XYZ file of C-alpha atoms in Angstrom:
464
model
C 32.907 199.880 124.140
C 32.883 197.823 127.314
C 29.837 195.925 126.080
C 31.601 195.207 122.776
C 34.645 193.877 124.597
C 32.441 191.655 126.754
C 30.717 190.170 123.677
C 34.089 189.636 122.006
C 35.481 187.833 125.059
C 32.361 185.627 125.223
C 32.734 184.707 121.535
C 36.403 183.811 122.012
C 35.526 181.562 124.958
C 32.802 179.778 122.995
C 35.103 179.224 119.999
C 37.852 177.920 122.260
C 35.427 175.510 123.929
C 34.368 174.327 120.476
C 37.947 173.584 119.474
C 38.626 171.812 122.738
C 35.521 169.682 122.336
C 36.527 168.341 118.915
C 39.433 166.091 120.007
C 37.585 165.007 123.119
C 34.532 163.945 121.125
C 36.738 162.342 118.499
C 38.342 160.166 121.125
C 35.105 158.756 122.486
C 35.239 154.985 122.600
C 32.839 152.816 120.658
C 31.909 149.767 122.717
C 30.903 146.695 120.702
C 29.824 143.372 122.134
C 31.058 140.680 119.741
C 31.074 136.923 119.486
C 34.028 134.939 118.204
C 32.099 134.201 115.027
C 31.719 137.932 114.364
C 35.465 138.423 114.846
C 36.181 135.574 112.426
C 33.943 137.152 109.781
C 35.699 140.517 110.106
C 39.126 138.870 109.910
C 38.150 136.918 106.770
C 37.269 140.214 105.078
C 40.003 142.507 106.364
C 43.064 140.429 107.254
C 45.987 141.386 105.008
C 47.550 137.968 105.500
C 44.410 136.293 104.139
C 44.154 138.758 101.249
C 47.762 138.104 100.196
C 47.126 134.357 100.036
C 43.886 134.951 98.101
C 45.836 136.901 95.468
C 48.313 134.008 95.271
C 45.343 131.679 94.725
C 44.146 133.754 91.770
C 47.644 133.545 90.280
C 47.590 129.751 90.728
C 44.234 129.574 88.926
C 45.762 131.426 85.985
C 48.654 128.966 86.123
C 46.217 126.085 85.590
C 44.704 127.852 82.578
C 48.192 128.484 81.182
C 49.160 124.821 81.609
C 45.984 123.639 79.848
C 46.727 125.945 76.918
C 49.593 123.588 76.023
C 46.919 121.189 74.704
C 45.828 123.744 72.106
C 47.449 123.947 68.652
C 50.183 126.479 68.002
C 49.699 128.942 65.142
C 52.703 130.950 63.954
C 52.423 133.760 61.400
C 55.425 135.430 59.791
C 55.434 138.413 57.428
C 58.704 139.722 55.996
C 59.744 142.362 53.483
C 63.286 142.451 52.069
C 65.636 143.980 49.531
C 67.773 141.507 47.560
C 71.022 142.560 45.940
C 72.189 141.403 42.530
C 73.495 137.856 42.306
C 77.105 137.360 41.130
C 77.975 134.092 39.395
C 81.519 132.648 39.466
C 83.036 129.659 37.776
C 84.219 126.655 39.724
C 87.636 128.269 39.662
C 86.151 131.394 41.225
C 86.531 133.441 38.086
C 84.002 136.051 37.015
C 85.113 135.767 33.372
C 83.716 133.330 30.848
C 80.440 131.412 30.818
C 78.723 128.729 32.794
C 76.556 126.043 31.192
C 72.956 126.242 32.416
C 70.833 123.161 31.709
C 67.188 123.955 30.978
C 64.910 120.875 31.018
C 63.435 120.246 27.545
C 65.689 122.843 25.935
C 69.235 121.767 26.555
C 72.442 123.525 27.610
C 72.475 127.302 27.525
C 75.720 129.190 28.212
C 75.333 131.999 30.740
C 77.942 134.699 31.133
C 79.636 134.836 34.524
C 79.566 137.986 36.603
C 76.669 140.092 37.872
C 73.219 138.690 37.251
C 70.159 140.864 37.170
C 68.037 139.993 40.200
C 64.585 141.196 41.333
C 65.331 143.412 44.333
C 62.091 143.730 46.318
C 61.088 140.545 48.119
C 58.250 139.454 50.376
C 57.506 136.377 52.478
C 54.391 135.299 54.358
C 54.361 132.029 56.301
C 51.558 130.426 58.307
C 52.355 127.313 60.329
C 50.002 125.260 62.510
C 51.313 122.500 64.781
C 49.569 120.210 67.230
C 51.467 118.069 69.711
C 49.934 114.597 69.793
C 52.447 112.941 72.099
C 55.020 114.423 74.489
C 55.723 111.512 76.815
C 53.074 112.727 79.268
C 54.847 116.058 79.877
C 51.787 118.181 79.057
C 49.342 116.181 81.209
C 51.876 116.130 84.013
C 52.340 119.895 83.717
C 48.589 120.427 83.959
C 48.369 118.169 87.004
C 51.247 120.033 88.665
C 49.478 123.343 88.056
C 46.262 121.931 89.551
C 48.188 120.729 92.586
C 49.746 124.196 92.865
C 46.250 125.681 92.908
C 45.185 123.175 95.570
C 48.240 124.142 97.641
C 47.313 127.833 97.267
C 43.772 127.054 98.466
C 45.218 125.305 101.503
C 47.463 128.309 102.153
C 44.405 130.572 102.202
C 42.644 128.307 104.682
C 45.811 127.916 106.768
C 46.252 131.683 107.047
C 42.580 132.008 107.918
C 42.929 129.405 110.680
C 46.077 131.057 112.054
C 44.403 134.476 112.199
C 41.336 132.965 113.866
C 43.448 131.219 116.502
C 45.341 134.462 117.167
C 42.053 136.323 117.559
C 40.750 133.560 119.824
C 43.715 134.050 122.149
C 43.124 137.808 122.303
C 39.384 137.292 122.766
C 39.779 134.811 125.621
C 42.343 137.091 127.284
C 39.807 139.916 127.116
C 37.159 137.657 128.601
C 39.467 136.549 131.408
C 40.468 140.127 132.233
C 36.848 141.280 132.085
C 35.809 138.532 134.496
C 38.721 139.322 136.800
C 37.741 142.993 136.776
C 34.219 142.014 137.832
C 35.604 139.835 140.638
C 37.881 142.611 141.897
C 35.100 145.210 141.707
C 32.823 142.898 143.645
C 35.492 142.479 146.324
C 36.095 146.242 146.367
C 32.394 146.822 146.983
C 32.431 144.177 149.723
C 35.533 145.718 151.309
C 34.018 149.204 151.217
C 30.910 147.838 152.916
C 33.055 146.222 155.604
C 34.908 149.494 156.156
C 31.621 151.370 156.572
C 30.441 148.798 159.108
C 33.786 149.028 160.955
C 33.535 152.788 161.089
C 30.069 152.476 162.618
C 31.386 150.010 165.199
C 34.389 152.298 165.786
C 31.994 154.985 166.952
C 30.544 152.427 169.338
C 34.041 151.592 170.581
C 34.029 147.940 169.515
C 36.563 148.307 166.688
C 40.018 149.879 166.759
C 41.233 152.409 164.205
C 44.050 149.974 163.376
C 41.473 147.470 162.155
C 39.982 150.051 159.838
C 43.448 150.960 158.566
C 44.190 147.331 157.792
C 41.044 147.067 155.697
C 41.741 150.384 153.951
C 45.135 148.992 152.950
C 43.291 145.946 151.616
C 41.033 148.304 149.638
C 44.041 150.158 148.177
C 45.568 146.857 147.107
C 42.328 145.860 145.370
C 42.086 149.220 143.610
C 45.677 148.852 142.376
C 44.839 145.370 141.085
C 41.794 146.825 139.312
C 43.967 149.476 137.641
C 46.448 146.857 136.423
C 43.669 144.682 135.058
C 42.035 147.642 133.292
C 45.335 148.637 131.697
C 45.973 145.045 130.602
C 42.463 144.954 129.084
C 43.270 148.137 127.144
C 46.511 146.642 125.783
C 44.881 143.396 124.614
C 41.940 145.321 123.150
C 44.329 147.504 121.155
C 46.130 144.436 119.790
C 42.820 142.854 118.808
C 41.481 146.025 117.181
C 44.741 146.536 115.274
C 44.695 142.946 113.987
C 41.132 143.434 112.735
C 41.941 146.891 111.261
C 39.066 148.476 113.183
C 38.983 152.119 114.376
C 41.391 152.713 117.239
C 38.609 153.899 119.563
C 36.751 150.581 119.303
C 36.375 148.663 122.575
C 35.458 145.007 122.088
C 33.490 143.351 124.885
C 33.260 139.537 124.745
C 29.825 137.964 124.508
C 29.862 136.033 127.782
C 26.561 134.329 127.057
C 28.068 132.447 124.136
C 31.232 131.573 126.083
C 29.257 130.357 129.093
C 27.147 128.133 126.864
C 30.323 126.709 125.282
C 31.814 126.040 128.722
C 28.641 124.236 129.760
C 28.725 122.211 126.538
C 32.239 120.996 127.376
C 30.747 118.842 130.123
C 30.387 116.168 127.428
C 33.796 116.006 125.768
C 33.960 114.084 122.497
C 36.089 110.952 122.568
C 39.741 111.363 121.642
C 39.413 108.914 118.744
C 36.857 111.223 117.130
C 39.224 114.188 117.437
C 42.056 112.099 115.975
C 39.951 111.159 112.949
C 38.837 114.774 112.489
C 42.468 115.907 112.592
C 43.537 113.264 110.063
C 40.803 114.453 107.679
C 41.055 118.213 108.167
C 44.508 119.183 109.430
C 45.990 121.534 106.859
C 49.546 120.392 107.527
C 48.598 116.830 106.603
C 46.658 117.979 103.561
C 49.542 120.157 102.383
C 51.988 117.282 102.873
C 49.664 115.052 100.814
C 49.568 117.600 97.995
C 53.365 117.989 98.180
C 53.739 114.211 97.825
C 51.486 114.197 94.757
C 53.429 117.131 93.331
C 56.710 115.251 93.805
C 55.190 112.251 92.022
C 54.300 114.436 89.042
C 57.865 115.775 88.989
C 59.066 112.192 88.546
C 56.761 111.800 85.539
C 57.947 115.146 84.199
C 61.580 114.068 84.450
C 60.844 110.761 82.680
C 59.007 112.592 79.899
C 62.208 114.425 78.967
C 63.695 111.071 77.908
C 60.778 110.249 75.588
C 60.166 111.438 72.012
C 57.618 114.086 71.114
C 55.324 113.814 68.079
C 53.491 116.703 66.444
C 51.306 117.199 63.361
C 52.507 120.185 61.336
C 50.843 122.117 58.509
C 52.499 125.075 56.783
C 51.641 127.441 53.945
C 54.307 129.789 52.576
C 53.957 132.565 50.021
C 57.208 134.224 48.936
C 58.849 136.064 46.065
C 60.926 136.505 44.098
C 62.093 132.978 43.317
C 65.857 133.033 43.817
C 66.571 129.331 44.224
C 67.345 128.981 40.532
C 70.379 130.124 38.595
C 68.290 132.735 36.890
C 66.001 134.443 39.521
C 62.389 134.841 38.572
C 60.370 137.879 39.590
C 57.230 136.092 40.791
C 55.416 134.915 43.928
C 55.509 131.226 44.794
C 53.010 129.558 47.122
C 54.054 126.288 48.790
C 52.191 124.265 51.433
C 52.696 120.979 53.181
C 51.230 118.757 55.904
C 53.334 116.283 57.837
C 54.276 114.646 61.108
C 57.337 115.715 63.070
C 59.159 113.524 65.564
C 61.749 114.903 67.938
C 63.934 112.807 70.173
C 67.018 113.787 72.147
C 69.446 110.865 72.310
C 71.549 112.778 74.839
C 68.730 112.509 77.392
C 69.497 108.773 77.697
C 72.611 109.567 79.696
C 72.037 113.191 80.705
C 68.561 112.863 82.282
C 69.169 109.905 84.587
C 70.344 112.107 87.457
C 67.240 114.293 87.173
C 65.016 111.216 87.331
C 66.817 109.846 90.399
C 66.671 113.267 92.057
C 62.913 113.481 91.451
C 62.406 109.978 92.885
C 64.385 110.838 96.024
C 62.342 114.029 96.480
C 59.180 111.950 96.142
C 60.440 109.606 98.846
C 61.245 112.627 101.016
C 57.712 113.976 100.558
C 56.237 110.640 101.655
C 58.390 110.709 104.789
C 57.258 114.286 105.444
C 53.635 113.147 105.137
C 54.196 110.381 107.697
C 55.890 112.885 110.002
C 52.953 115.293 109.663
C 50.526 112.526 110.690
C 52.731 111.712 113.671
C 53.048 115.328 114.842
C 49.317 115.960 114.538
C 48.517 112.763 116.439
C 50.778 113.873 119.299
C 49.336 117.386 119.252
C 45.752 116.112 119.446
C 46.620 113.743 122.284
C 48.348 116.507 124.284
C 45.573 119.062 123.711
C 42.866 116.523 124.542
C 44.644 115.590 127.773
C 45.014 119.275 128.685
C 41.319 119.799 128.005
C 40.382 116.907 130.278
C 42.708 118.228 132.994
C 41.316 121.752 132.719
C 37.761 120.388 132.994
C 38.713 118.710 136.278
C 40.414 121.925 137.388
C 37.254 123.948 136.765
C 35.201 121.544 138.862
C 37.805 121.762 141.644
C 37.928 125.563 141.534
C 34.142 125.795 141.645
C 34.185 123.777 144.840
C 36.976 125.956 146.248
C 34.983 129.124 145.528
C 31.991 127.612 147.293
C 34.109 126.709 150.323
C 35.876 130.099 150.319
C 32.531 131.937 150.330
C 31.266 129.771 153.158
C 34.480 130.366 155.099
C 34.234 134.123 154.549
C 30.627 134.197 155.788
C 31.537 132.210 158.918
C 34.591 134.342 159.711
C 32.654 137.541 159.042
C 29.895 136.443 161.410
C 32.421 135.477 164.073
C 34.304 138.760 163.661
C 31.110 140.770 164.049
C 30.484 138.839 167.294
C 34.063 139.464 168.446
C 34.929 135.772 168.137
C 37.599 136.210 165.428
C 40.557 138.479 164.784
C 40.850 140.990 161.980
C 43.672 138.929 160.481
C 41.202 136.068 160.133
C 38.884 138.369 158.199
C 41.695 139.540 155.905
C 42.833 135.967 155.313
C 39.282 134.882 154.523
C 38.817 137.811 152.107
C 42.121 137.032 150.359
C 41.187 133.353 150.143
C 37.831 134.285 148.618
C 39.456 136.607 146.062
C 42.121 134.039 145.193
C 39.548 131.269 144.693
C 37.339 133.443 142.489
C 40.281 134.576 140.345
C 41.492 130.973 140.020
C 38.045 129.893 138.856
C 38.018 132.620 136.193
C 41.447 131.518 134.975
C 40.443 127.843 134.982
C 37.274 128.465 132.942
C 39.132 130.509 130.316
C 41.979 127.983 130.341
C 39.527 125.205 129.574
C 38.096 127.217 126.664
C 41.597 127.928 125.380
C 42.464 124.209 125.400
C 39.224 123.486 123.574
C 39.967 126.055 120.849
C 43.537 124.822 120.617
C 42.149 121.363 119.908
C 39.919 122.865 117.218
C 42.932 124.708 115.787
C 44.981 121.499 115.543
C 42.078 119.832 113.748
C 41.623 123.036 111.695
C 37.922 123.278 112.432
C 37.873 126.824 113.843
């Protein structure tokens, strides 16, 4: 019995450990080193914002097909069955008594008694009509062009959403890179501080260092460890935002590909002339391209408004089969087939005074669209100039910070050597360490800031 209880307890423990292991294993992080290009590819496939605009593009494509269908002929078919009641003939004095003279060609006058006339009751009618518009004042061509411009606008919306998502991801990605570099800097300084503490403890045993000095450096170590914790937590927050935007599993940890970023930073040593960026922006900026399409669309609206004041011409062909024939005084129980071909002209005289306001409104909207296009060019030109200037400034800042890191490291080595030879105070060592940490962190921020300005310039020119 005791052995059975022991086996049972062991089984319960193993099962419990199995259940406890499931959530722990499920929460294991998946670390993935990614480049910006890889993030862009994922966003193009999975971004809901991009997918919504792609659906709108498909609708615009169908709109073009629908507009072009106006060039095709119209075919109308009509089939009707009916029951016709008896006709009732009255005299000109509205009397149902007496007779009415009915003239039959080739026979003469035949008197017909007034009152109810026998009429074939069951009727049928089948009509087929084909019409083709040959002239509509340019309304059909203008409608097709407007639909094509709507499709072009939808295509630009897709690309605009794609560029916006890419720029958002770039910001997250560069923040991750900056935090990752800062974490490395802090860890390096923590290791250096721990080494200094170990050396101080050894010198404390020799009586050359006071416990107060060690305490000061341990406080410095605690401060660095707190900074490391804050940076790690910030990295986790940005990583979560990036993973959520990409719709990746929550446990995914994205690590920036520093090799690619370093090569891009090195490539920025030769910055393209501002005039080249300005020309690229004028050719590729989606705001300018959308404003251009909007101006063309407004121009087509003017043509559409003018077309309403012009006549429309159509070729019409119709074939009608109906029965009985009731258009005569004496109905005939037969089927009659009639066809015709002709040209129809329709013109609304009221449009001469009713449509003028619509035409003027369309012209004013066209003028507004042209002003909006000029404004878009102006705003983009200012944005490129500002971003280019910021990029140039950040490049100078990186060079300056690199020099400051070099000087801070040299200063730290000198002060450390002097402190070990009792020629400097502990406060000098702490100041030198803080200066070194500050310079290294500033360099990290300057390098990422330069990359951010570069990608902002690419975003304004819509070449991400």
